[in-house]
Amino acid sequence: MQSVVLRVAVLGWAGLSLLLALHWFVELGMVGFPDGYVTPFARATGPLLHILATACLMQGLYFLYRGLFGKGFGVLGLGLQILIAAVLTVAPVMIVRNCPHSQTCSRAYEALTNTMMDDGAGG
């Protein structure tokens, strides 16, 4: 029974990873739509987001393989792998995406790039 639950957990994480990667790739493909303007923030973070989306896709494929063809799951090892995968891919994307709405992150971005935060929002 435990093996079935773990297999479902692995396949669930694989599915979520693949869907997130697809969503992020579509978002990256839509940068600049509809008027063609790409903000400095989007230009600065685009390469990083591409790398993270690719890593998320790879982890999704890895966990899909583990869920379908893997033999014997250890709860601790598997949980640790999923946690590491989430920390290395999903968490950074969430930080970058929410950066314009965070004072601390915006200040750090401005200090690092020596430019004002321009994410296209405004009036």
GROMACS .gro file of N, CA and C in nm:
model
  369
    1MET      N    1   0.082  -0.120   0.000
    1MET     CA    2   0.000   0.000   0.000
    1MET      C    3   0.086   0.126   0.000
    2GLN      N    4   0.194   0.125   0.081
    2GLN     CA    5   0.282   0.241   0.090
    2GLN      C    6   0.346   0.267  -0.046
    3SER      N    7   0.381   0.161  -0.118
    3SER     CA    8   0.444   0.176  -0.249
    3SER      C    9   0.351   0.244  -0.347
    4VAL      N   10   0.223   0.212  -0.339
    4VAL     CA   11   0.125   0.273  -0.429
    4VAL      C   12   0.110   0.422  -0.397
    5VAL      N   13   0.104   0.456  -0.270
    5VAL     CA   14   0.092   0.595  -0.229
    5VAL      C   15   0.214   0.674  -0.273
    6LEU      N   16   0.332   0.618  -0.255
    6LEU     CA   17   0.454   0.686  -0.298
    6LEU      C   18   0.460   0.702  -0.449
    7ARG      N   19   0.417   0.600  -0.521
    7ARG     CA   20   0.417   0.607  -0.668
    7ARG      C   21   0.322   0.718  -0.714
    8VAL      N   22   0.207   0.729  -0.650
    8VAL     CA   23   0.111   0.835  -0.684
    8VAL      C   24   0.170   0.972  -0.651
    9ALA      N   25   0.241   0.982  -0.538
    9ALA     CA   26   0.305   1.108  -0.501
    9ALA      C   27   0.410   1.148  -0.603
   10VAL      N   28   0.491   1.053  -0.645
   10VAL     CA   29   0.595   1.080  -0.745
   10VAL      C   30   0.532   1.122  -0.877
   11LEU      N   31   0.431   1.051  -0.919
   11LEU     CA   32   0.366   1.086  -1.046
   11LEU      C   33   0.292   1.219  -1.034
   12GLY      N   34   0.237   1.248  -0.918
   12GLY     CA   35   0.172   1.378  -0.896
   12GLY      C   36   0.273   1.492  -0.907
   13TRP      N   37   0.389   1.474  -0.843
   13TRP     CA   38   0.493   1.578  -0.852
   13TRP      C   39   0.544   1.590  -0.995
   14ALA      N   40   0.558   1.480  -1.064
   14ALA     CA   41   0.602   1.483  -1.203
   14ALA      C   42   0.502   1.560  -1.288
   15GLY      N   43   0.373   1.531  -1.269
   15GLY     CA   44   0.270   1.602  -1.345
   15GLY      C   45   0.269   1.750  -1.315
   16LEU      N   46   0.280   1.787  -1.188
   16LEU     CA   47   0.283   1.927  -1.150
   16LEU      C   48   0.406   1.996  -1.209
   17SER      N   49   0.521   1.931  -1.204
   17SER     CA   50   0.643   1.988  -1.260
   17SER      C   51   0.630   2.011  -1.410
   18LEU      N   52   0.574   1.915  -1.480
   18LEU     CA   53   0.558   1.929  -1.625
   18LEU      C   54   0.459   2.040  -1.659
   19LEU      N   55   0.350   2.049  -1.583
   19LEU     CA   56   0.253   2.157  -1.606
   19LEU      C   57   0.312   2.295  -1.576
   20LEU      N   58   0.387   2.305  -1.467
   20LEU     CA   59   0.452   2.432  -1.434
   20LEU      C   60   0.551   2.473  -1.543
   21ALA      N   61   0.631   2.378  -1.589
   21ALA     CA   62   0.729   2.408  -1.694
   21ALA      C   63   0.657   2.454  -1.821
   22LEU      N   64   0.551   2.385  -1.858
   22LEU     CA   65   0.474   2.426  -1.977
   22LEU      C   66   0.418   2.566  -1.958
   23HIS      N   67   0.361   2.593  -1.843
   23HIS     CA   68   0.304   2.725  -1.814
   23HIS      C   69   0.411   2.833  -1.823
   24TRP      N   70   0.527   2.806  -1.764
   24TRP     CA   71   0.634   2.906  -1.766
   24TRP      C   72   0.689   2.928  -1.906
   25PHE      N   73   0.699   2.822  -1.985
   25PHE     CA   74   0.746   2.839  -2.123
   25PHE      C   75   0.646   2.922  -2.205
   26VAL      N   76   0.518   2.899  -2.183
   26VAL     CA   77   0.416   2.978  -2.254
   26VAL      C   78   0.425   3.124  -2.210
   27GLU      N   79   0.438   3.149  -2.080
   27GLU     CA   80   0.453   3.287  -2.031
   27GLU      C   81   0.577   3.354  -2.091
   28LEU      N   82   0.687   3.282  -2.097
   28LEU     CA   83   0.810   3.339  -2.154
   28LEU      C   84   0.794   3.367  -2.302
   29GLY      N   85   0.717   3.283  -2.369
   29GLY     CA   86   0.692   3.305  -2.511
   29GLY      C   87   0.600   3.424  -2.538
   30MET      N   88   0.523   3.463  -2.438
   30MET     CA   89   0.429   3.574  -2.453
   30MET      C   90   0.487   3.708  -2.407
   31VAL      N   91   0.613   3.709  -2.363
   31VAL     CA   92   0.674   3.834  -2.317
   31VAL      C   93   0.673   3.933  -2.433
   32GLY      N   94   0.625   4.051  -2.404
   32GLY     CA   95   0.618   4.155  -2.507
   32GLY      C   96   0.487   4.160  -2.582
   33PHE      N   97   0.399   4.063  -2.557
   33PHE     CA   98   0.270   4.063  -2.625
   33PHE      C   99   0.179   4.162  -2.554
   34PRO      N  100   0.100   4.239  -2.616
   34PRO     CA  101   0.069   4.248  -2.758
   34PRO      C  102   0.146   4.359  -2.831
   35ASP      N  103   0.213   4.445  -2.758
   35ASP     CA  104   0.272   4.562  -2.826
   35ASP      C  105   0.420   4.547  -2.858
   36GLY      N  106   0.482   4.438  -2.819
   36GLY     CA  107   0.622   4.415  -2.851
   36GLY      C  108   0.720   4.474  -2.751
   37TYR      N  109   0.670   4.548  -2.651
   37TYR     CA  110   0.759   4.608  -2.552
   37TYR      C  111   0.801   4.504  -2.449
   38VAL      N  112   0.930   4.486  -2.436
   38VAL     CA  113   0.984   4.396  -2.335
   38VAL      C  114   1.051   4.482  -2.229
   39THR      N  115   1.004   4.471  -2.107
   39THR     CA  116   1.055   4.555  -1.999
   39THR      C  117   1.199   4.517  -1.966
   40PRO      N  118   1.273   4.612  -1.908
   40PRO     CA  119   1.408   4.579  -1.864
   40PRO      C  120   1.410   4.462  -1.763
   41PHE      N  121   1.310   4.456  -1.676
   41PHE     CA  122   1.303   4.345  -1.580
   41PHE      C  123   1.287   4.212  -1.653
   42ALA      N  124   1.202   4.208  -1.755
   42ALA     CA  125   1.182   4.085  -1.832
   42ALA      C  126   1.308   4.046  -1.906
   43ARG      N  127   1.379   4.145  -1.961
   43ARG     CA  128   1.505   4.116  -2.029
   43ARG      C  129   1.610   4.061  -1.932
   44ALA      N  130   1.612   4.118  -1.812
   44ALA     CA  131   1.712   4.077  -1.713
   44ALA      C  132   1.683   3.938  -1.655
   45THR      N  133   1.557   3.906  -1.638
   45THR     CA  134   1.522   3.780  -1.573
   45THR      C  135   1.487   3.668  -1.671
   46GLY      N  136   1.469   3.700  -1.798
   46GLY     CA  137   1.431   3.600  -1.897
   46GLY      C  138   1.525   3.481  -1.905
   47PRO      N  139   1.656   3.502  -1.919
   47PRO     CA  140   1.746   3.387  -1.927
   47PRO      C  141   1.740   3.297  -1.803
   48LEU      N  142   1.734   3.358  -1.686
   48LEU     CA  143   1.723   3.279  -1.563
   48LEU      C  144   1.594   3.198  -1.562
   49LEU      N  145   1.483   3.261  -1.600
   49LEU     CA  146   1.355   3.190  -1.601
   49LEU      C  147   1.354   3.077  -1.704
   50HIS      N  148   1.421   3.095  -1.817
   50HIS     CA  149   1.433   2.987  -1.914
   50HIS      C  150   1.509   2.868  -1.855
   51ILE      N  151   1.617   2.897  -1.786
   51ILE     CA  152   1.696   2.789  -1.723
   51ILE      C  153   1.613   2.717  -1.618
   52LEU      N  154   1.541   2.793  -1.536
   52LEU     CA  155   1.459   2.731  -1.431
   52LEU      C  156   1.342   2.651  -1.489
   53ALA      N  157   1.281   2.700  -1.597
   53ALA     CA  158   1.173   2.625  -1.661
   53ALA      C  159   1.226   2.496  -1.722
   54THR      N  160   1.344   2.502  -1.780
   54THR     CA  161   1.406   2.382  -1.836
   54THR      C  162   1.439   2.282  -1.725
   55ALA      N  163   1.491   2.331  -1.613
   55ALA     CA  164   1.520   2.244  -1.499
   55ALA      C  165   1.393   2.180  -1.446
   56CYS      N  166   1.285   2.256  -1.443
   56CYS     CA  167   1.157   2.203  -1.396
   56CYS      C  168   1.105   2.095  -1.492
   57LEU      N  169   1.122   2.117  -1.620
   57LEU     CA  170   1.084   2.017  -1.720
   57LEU      C  171   1.166   1.889  -1.701
   58MET      N  172   1.296   1.905  -1.681
   58MET     CA  173   1.384   1.789  -1.661
   58MET      C  174   1.346   1.712  -1.535
   59GLN      N  175   1.318   1.785  -1.427
   59GLN     CA  176   1.281   1.715  -1.304
   59GLN      C  177   1.147   1.645  -1.323
   60GLY      N  178   1.055   1.706  -1.397
   60GLY     CA  179   0.928   1.640  -1.424
   60GLY      C  180   0.947   1.509  -1.498
   61LEU      N  181   1.036   1.510  -1.597
   61LEU     CA  182   1.064   1.388  -1.672
   61LEU      C  183   1.133   1.283  -1.584
   62TYR      N  184   1.224   1.330  -1.499
   62TYR     CA  185   1.293   1.238  -1.407
   62TYR      C  186   1.192   1.171  -1.313
   63PHE      N  187   1.105   1.250  -1.251
   63PHE     CA  188   1.009   1.192  -1.157
   63PHE      C  189   0.904   1.108  -1.231
   64LEU      N  190   0.872   1.142  -1.353
   64LEU     CA  191   0.782   1.058  -1.433
   64LEU      C  192   0.846   0.922  -1.456
   65TYR      N  193   0.973   0.923  -1.493
   65TYR     CA  194   1.045   0.797  -1.512
   65TYR      C  195   1.050   0.717  -1.382
   66ARG      N  196   1.082   0.786  -1.271
   66ARG     CA  197   1.088   0.718  -1.141
   66ARG      C  198   0.952   0.659  -1.103
   67GLY      N  199   0.845   0.734  -1.132
   67GLY     CA  200   0.712   0.688  -1.096
   67GLY      C  201   0.664   0.571  -1.179
   68LEU      N  202   0.703   0.569  -1.306
   68LEU     CA  203   0.657   0.462  -1.394
   68LEU      C  204   0.748   0.340  -1.392
   69PHE      N  205   0.878   0.361  -1.384
   69PHE     CA  206   0.971   0.250  -1.399
   69PHE      C  207   1.060   0.227  -1.277
   70GLY      N  208   1.051   0.313  -1.176
   70GLY     CA  209   1.136   0.300  -1.058
   70GLY      C  210   1.098   0.181  -0.974
   71LYS      N  211   1.198   0.122  -0.913
   71LYS     CA  212   1.174   0.007  -0.826
   71LYS      C  213   1.202   0.049  -0.682
   72GLY      N  214   1.112   0.023  -0.596
   72GLY     CA  215   1.131   0.051  -0.454
   72GLY      C  216   1.150   0.198  -0.423
   73PHE      N  217   1.061   0.252  -0.349
   73PHE     CA  218   1.068   0.392  -0.309
   73PHE      C  219   1.094   0.401  -0.161
   74GLY      N  220   1.186   0.487  -0.124
   74GLY     CA  221   1.208   0.517   0.017
   74GLY      C  222   1.140   0.649   0.047
   75VAL      N  223   1.059   0.651   0.151
   75VAL     CA  224   0.983   0.771   0.184
   75VAL      C  225   1.077   0.888   0.208
   76LEU      N  226   1.179   0.869   0.287
   76LEU     CA  227   1.268   0.977   0.322
   76LEU      C  228   1.347   1.025   0.199
   77GLY      N  229   1.404   0.931   0.126
   77GLY     CA  230   1.482   0.968   0.007
   77GLY      C  231   1.398   1.036  -0.098
   78LEU      N  232   1.280   0.986  -0.121
   78LEU     CA  233   1.192   1.044  -0.221
   78LEU      C  234   1.143   1.181  -0.178
   79GLY      N  235   1.104   1.193  -0.053
   79GLY     CA  236   1.061   1.322  -0.001
   79GLY      C  237   1.172   1.426  -0.010
   80LEU      N  238   1.293   1.385   0.019
   80LEU     CA  239   1.407   1.475   0.011
   80LEU      C  240   1.434   1.517  -0.133
   81GLN      N  241   1.422   1.425  -0.226
   81GLN     CA  242   1.442   1.458  -0.368
   81GLN      C  243   1.337   1.560  -0.415
   82ILE      N  244   1.214   1.539  -0.377
   82ILE     CA  245   1.107   1.632  -0.418
   82ILE      C  246   1.130   1.768  -0.354
   83LEU      N  247   1.167   1.771  -0.227
   83LEU     CA  248   1.193   1.897  -0.159
   83LEU      C  249   1.309   1.973  -0.225
   84ILE      N  250   1.417   1.903  -0.256
   84ILE     CA  251   1.530   1.967  -0.323
   84ILE      C  252   1.491   2.019  -0.459
   85ALA      N  253   1.414   1.940  -0.534
   85ALA     CA  254   1.369   1.982  -0.666
   85ALA      C  255   1.282   2.108  -0.656
   86ALA      N  256   1.195   2.113  -0.557
   86ALA     CA  257   1.109   2.230  -0.539
   86ALA      C  258   1.190   2.352  -0.501
   87VAL      N  259   1.288   2.335  -0.413
   87VAL     CA  260   1.370   2.448  -0.369
   87VAL      C  261   1.457   2.501  -0.482
   88LEU      N  262   1.503   2.413  -0.569
   88LEU     CA  263   1.593   2.455  -0.676
   88LEU      C  264   1.522   2.509  -0.800
   89THR      N  265   1.395   2.478  -0.818
   89THR     CA  266   1.327   2.523  -0.939
   89THR      C  267   1.205   2.610  -0.909
   90VAL      N  268   1.112   2.559  -0.834
   90VAL     CA  269   0.985   2.629  -0.813
   90VAL      C  270   1.004   2.754  -0.727
   91ALA      N  271   1.076   2.742  -0.617
   91ALA     CA  272   1.094   2.857  -0.527
   91ALA      C  273   1.162   2.976  -0.596
   92PRO      N  274   1.271   2.956  -0.670
   92PRO     CA  275   1.332   3.072  -0.737
   92PRO      C  276   1.240   3.139  -0.838
   93VAL      N  277   1.162   3.061  -0.909
   93VAL     CA  278   1.069   3.120  -1.006
   93VAL      C  279   0.965   3.205  -0.934
   94MET      N  280   0.914   3.156  -0.823
   94MET     CA  281   0.816   3.233  -0.747
   94MET      C  282   0.878   3.363  -0.694
   95ILE      N  283   1.003   3.357  -0.650
   95ILE     CA  284   1.070   3.477  -0.602
   95ILE      C  285   1.086   3.578  -0.714
   96VAL      N  286   1.133   3.534  -0.830
   96VAL     CA  287   1.153   3.626  -0.943
   96VAL      C  288   1.020   3.685  -0.989
   97ARG      N  289   0.918   3.603  -0.998
   97ARG     CA  290   0.787   3.651  -1.046
   97ARG      C  291   0.724   3.751  -0.950
   98ASN      N  292   0.749   3.735  -0.820
   98ASN     CA  293   0.689   3.824  -0.721
   98ASN      C  294   0.780   3.939  -0.682
   99CYS      N  295   0.898   3.947  -0.739
   99CYS     CA  296   0.995   4.050  -0.703
   99CYS      C  297   0.942   4.192  -0.721
  100PRO      N  298   0.873   4.224  -0.832
  100PRO     CA  299   0.825   4.362  -0.847
  100PRO      C  300   0.727   4.405  -0.738
  101HIS      N  301   0.665   4.310  -0.671
  101HIS     CA  302   0.566   4.342  -0.568
  101HIS      C  303   0.626   4.344  -0.427
  102SER      N  304   0.755   4.319  -0.418
  102SER     CA  305   0.824   4.315  -0.289
  102SER      C  306   0.923   4.431  -0.281
  103GLN      N  307   0.909   4.512  -0.177
  103GLN     CA  308   1.000   4.626  -0.158
  103GLN      C  309   1.144   4.579  -0.146
  104THR      N  310   1.167   4.476  -0.066
  104THR     CA  311   1.302   4.426  -0.043
  104THR      C  312   1.364   4.376  -0.172
  105CYS      N  313   1.289   4.297  -0.246
  105CYS     CA  314   1.340   4.242  -0.371
  105CYS      C  315   1.363   4.353  -0.474
  106SER      N  316   1.271   4.448  -0.482
  106SER     CA  317   1.285   4.559  -0.575
  106SER      C  318   1.410   4.640  -0.544
  107ARG      N  319   1.434   4.666  -0.416
  107ARG     CA  320   1.554   4.741  -0.377
  107ARG      C  321   1.681   4.664  -0.412
  108ALA      N  322   1.679   4.534  -0.388
  108ALA     CA  323   1.795   4.450  -0.421
  108ALA      C  324   1.819   4.450  -0.572
  109TYR      N  325   1.712   4.439  -0.651
  109TYR     CA  326   1.723   4.442  -0.797
  109TYR      C  327   1.784   4.575  -0.842
  110GLU      N  328   1.734   4.684  -0.788
  110GLU     CA  329   1.782   4.816  -0.826
  110GLU      C  330   1.928   4.836  -0.785
  111ALA      N  331   1.966   4.783  -0.669
  111ALA     CA  332   2.105   4.795  -0.625
  111ALA      C  333   2.199   4.711  -0.711
  112LEU      N  334   2.154   4.594  -0.750
  112LEU     CA  335   2.239   4.505  -0.831
  112LEU      C  336   2.252   4.552  -0.975
  113THR      N  337   2.144   4.604  -1.032
  113THR     CA  338   2.145   4.641  -1.174
  113THR      C  339   2.172   4.789  -1.196
  114ASN      N  340   2.164   4.867  -1.090
  114ASN     CA  341   2.183   5.012  -1.100
  114ASN      C  342   2.077   5.077  -1.190
  115THR      N  343   1.959   5.015  -1.198
  115THR     CA  344   1.846   5.069  -1.274
  115THR      C  345   1.721   5.060  -1.188
  116MET      N  346   1.622   5.140  -1.224
  116MET     CA  347   1.494   5.134  -1.153
  116MET      C  348   1.417   5.009  -1.196
  117MET      N  349   1.335   4.960  -1.104
  117MET     CA  350   1.251   4.844  -1.133
  117MET      C  351   1.145   4.887  -1.235
  118ASP      N  352   1.149   4.828  -1.354
  118ASP     CA  353   1.049   4.854  -1.457
  118ASP      C  354   0.996   4.719  -1.502
  119ASP      N  355   0.880   4.682  -1.447
  119ASP     CA  356   0.818   4.556  -1.484
  119ASP      C  357   0.697   4.576  -1.575
  120GLY      N  358   0.680   4.700  -1.624
  120GLY     CA  359   0.571   4.729  -1.715
  120GLY      C  360   0.443   4.772  -1.646
  121ALA      N  361   0.437   4.762  -1.514
  121ALA     CA  362   0.318   4.805  -1.442
  121ALA      C  363   0.325   4.955  -1.421
  122GLY      N  364   0.216   5.017  -1.423
  122GLY     CA  365   0.212   5.161  -1.400
  122GLY      C  366   0.095   5.223  -1.470
  123GLY      N  367   0.092   5.353  -1.469
  123GLY     CA  368  -0.024   5.420  -1.525
  123GLY      C  369   0.005   5.523  -1.625
   0.00000   0.00000   0.00000
